[in-house]
C-alpha positions in Angstrom: -75.9 49.1 -61.1 -77.6 46.8 -58.6 -81.2 47.6 -57.7 -81.8 49.4 -54.4 -85.3 49.1 -52.9 -86.1 51.3 -50.0 -88.9 51.0 -47.4 -90.5 54.4 -46.9 -92.4 55.2 -43.7 -94.2 58.6 -44.0 -95.2 60.6 -41.0 -98.7 61.0 -39.5 -101.4 61.7 -42.0 -99.0 61.9 -44.9 -100.4 60.2 -48.0 -98.3 57.7 -50.0 -98.2 60.2 -52.8 -96.3 62.7 -50.7 -93.2 60.8 -52.0 -94.2 60.9 -55.6 -92.1 63.9 -56.4 -89.0 62.1 -55.0 -89.8 59.0 -56.9 -89.9 60.9 -60.2 -86.4 62.1 -59.7 -84.8 58.7 -58.9 -82.9 56.7 -61.4 -84.4 53.3 -62.5 -82.3 51.3 -60.1 -83.6 53.0 -57.0 -87.2 52.3 -56.0 -89.5 53.1 -53.1 -91.9 50.9 -51.3 -94.1 53.6 -49.6 -96.1 52.4 -46.6 -98.4 55.3 -45.6 -100.3 53.5 -43.0 -97.6 51.6 -41.1 -97.2 53.7 -38.0 -99.1 51.2 -35.9 -97.1 48.3 -37.1 -94.2 46.6 -35.3 -90.8 46.8 -36.7 -90.9 43.2 -37.8 -94.3 43.8 -39.6 -92.9 46.9 -41.3 -89.9 44.9 -42.7 -91.9 41.9 -43.7 -91.8 42.5 -47.4 -88.0 43.0 -47.5 -85.2 42.7 -48.1 -84.6 46.4 -48.4 -81.5 48.4 -49.2 -82.5 50.8 -46.3 -85.4 52.5 -44.6 -86.6 56.1 -45.0 -88.5 57.5 -42.0 -90.2 60.9 -42.0 -91.5 62.4 -38.7 -93.2 59.6 -36.7 -92.0 57.2 -39.3 -88.4 58.1 -38.3 -89.0 56.5 -34.9 -90.2 53.3 -36.5 -87.2 53.4 -38.8 -84.8 53.7 -35.8 -86.6 51.0 -33.9 -86.3 48.7 -36.9 -82.6 49.5 -37.3 -81.9 48.9 -33.6 -84.0 45.7 -33.2 -83.3 44.1 -36.7 -79.8 45.2 -37.5 -79.2 42.5 -40.1 -82.2 43.7 -42.1 -81.7 47.5 -41.9 -78.2 48.5 -43.2 -79.1 52.1 -43.9 -81.5 54.7 -42.5 -82.5 58.1 -43.9 -84.3 60.2 -41.3 -86.3 63.1 -42.7 -87.0 65.5 -39.8 -88.0 62.7 -37.4 -90.0 63.0 -34.3 -87.6 63.5 -31.4 -87.1 61.0 -28.6 -88.4 63.3 -25.9 -91.8 63.6 -27.6 -93.4 60.9 -25.6 -96.8 62.5 -25.1 -98.6 63.7 -22.0 -98.5 61.8 -18.7 -100.3 58.5 -18.7 -103.6 59.4 -17.0 -104.2 62.5 -19.1 -103.0 60.6 -22.2 -105.6 57.8 -21.7 -108.4 60.4 -21.4 -107.3 62.4 -24.3 -107.1 59.3 -26.6 -110.4 58.0 -25.4 -112.1 61.4 -26.3 -110.4 61.5 -29.7 -111.5 58.0 -30.5 -115.1 58.7 -29.4 -115.2 61.8 -31.6 -114.3 59.6 -34.7 -117.3 57.3 -33.9 -119.8 60.0 -33.2 -123.0 60.0 -35.4 -122.6 62.5 -38.2 -118.9 63.0 -37.7 -118.0 62.4 -41.3 -120.6 64.8 -42.5 -119.6 67.5 -40.0 -115.9 67.1 -41.0 -116.5 67.2 -44.7 -115.6 70.9 -45.1 -112.4 70.3 -43.2 -111.5 67.3 -45.4 -112.0 69.4 -48.5 -109.6 72.1 -47.1 -107.1 69.4 -46.2 -107.3 68.0 -49.8 -106.6 71.5 -51.2 -103.7 72.0 -48.7 -102.1 68.8 -50.0 -102.9 69.5 -53.6 -100.9 72.8 -53.4 -97.9 70.5 -52.6 -98.6 68.2 -55.5 -100.1 65.4 -53.3 -103.4 63.6 -53.8 -105.2 62.0 -50.9 -107.1 58.7 -51.5 -110.2 57.4 -49.7 -107.8 55.6 -47.4 -106.6 59.0 -46.1 -110.0 60.4 -45.4 -113.0 59.7 -43.1 -113.6 58.3 -39.6 -111.5 55.1 -40.2 -108.5 57.2 -41.2 -109.0 59.5 -38.2 -109.1 56.5 -35.9 -105.9 55.2 -37.5 -104.3 58.6 -36.9 -105.2 58.6 -33.2 -103.8 55.1 -32.9 -100.7 56.1 -34.8 -100.1 59.0 -32.5 -100.5 56.8 -29.5 -98.1 54.3 -31.0 -95.6 57.0 -31.8 -95.6 58.3 -28.2 -94.9 54.7 -26.9 -92.3 54.1 -29.6 -90.4 57.3 -28.7 -90.0 55.9 -25.2 -88.9 52.5 -26.5 -86.3 54.0 -29.0 -85.0 56.3 -26.2 -84.4 53.2 -24.1 -82.9 51.2 -27.0 -80.4 54.0 -27.9 -79.4 54.2 -24.2 -77.9 50.7 -24.7 -76.1 51.5 -28.0 -76.2 53.1 -31.4 -77.7 51.4 -34.5 -75.2 49.4 -36.6 -76.9 50.9 -39.7 -75.5 53.9 -41.5 -77.8 56.8 -40.5 -78.3 60.1 -42.3 -80.4 62.8 -40.5 -81.8 65.3 -43.0 -83.4 68.4 -41.4 -84.5 71.8 -42.5 -82.1 74.7 -41.8 -83.1 75.7 -38.3 -83.5 79.2 -37.0 -84.0 78.2 -33.3 -81.0 77.2 -31.3 -83.1 74.8 -29.2 -84.1 72.8 -32.4 -80.5 72.7 -33.5 -79.4 71.3 -30.1 -82.2 68.7 -30.4 -80.9 67.7 -33.9 -77.3 67.4 -32.5 -78.4 65.2 -29.6 -80.3 62.8 -31.9 -77.3 62.7 -34.3 -74.9 61.9 -31.4 -77.1 59.1 -30.1 -77.7 57.5 -33.5 -74.2 58.2 -34.9 -75.9 60.0 -37.8 -74.4 62.3 -40.3 -76.5 65.5 -40.4 -77.6 67.2 -43.6 -79.2 70.6 -43.3 -81.6 71.2 -46.2 -82.2 74.8 -47.3 -85.6 76.1 -48.4 -87.5 73.3 -46.7 -89.9 72.8 -43.9 -91.0 69.6 -42.1 -92.3 68.1 -45.3 -88.8 67.7 -46.9 -90.0 65.2 -49.5 -92.5 67.8 -50.8 -90.5 71.0 -50.3 -87.2 69.6 -51.6 -87.7 66.3 -53.4 -84.5 66.9 -55.3 -82.5 66.9 -52.0 -84.2 63.8 -50.7 -83.6 62.0 -54.1 -80.0 63.0 -54.1 -79.5 61.5 -50.6 -81.2 58.3 -51.6 -79.0 58.0 -54.7 -75.8 58.6 -52.7 -76.8 56.0 -50.1 -77.8 53.6 -52.8 -74.6 54.0 -54.9 -72.2 54.3 -52.0 -70.0 51.6 -50.5 
């Protein structure tokens, strides 16, 4: 079988190793290029190390995957969305947003911020460890926090851009939307709207939450193999 290399764009604050369990279940011809700190990149920057068989986008990474598919259709033939951020999640109104982001960035630069946050960092490490994920130095500390603030701001802006792009047409790419089984009708309707606007096939994954790659790596791996081996 021919090799299938996928670009993987994890969500906000998700370490690269959050996809390790998926990687272990993949056959040798399917590989992952996981970019855990790409949420502030442009679509062209994210795709720079291609070509890729397709793009996986989780949470905020899903917006970047859709933007890449819509703006670079010849380079993104397939998209696997893992419970992506929805298009209406564009953040608070501009004046409040600017103030909120300014305060958040100032906090990350405050003297003693790293020392004060050390107990929280240890709790976060333990939270991820229970899911089989190991954070690196790149995932911790003031620089990582600043990147997180910038990634959130970029995600709000990207939601508006993708909303506008999809208003002019669906991606040419094959799109699969994988979501947890929803209990709330409002969330199911939001999934349906996104599927309609992107032309996606929806797959509801049982026994999973937002972190599908950690909760059900088998289901994510199976979708990747199907998309890699399909026509």
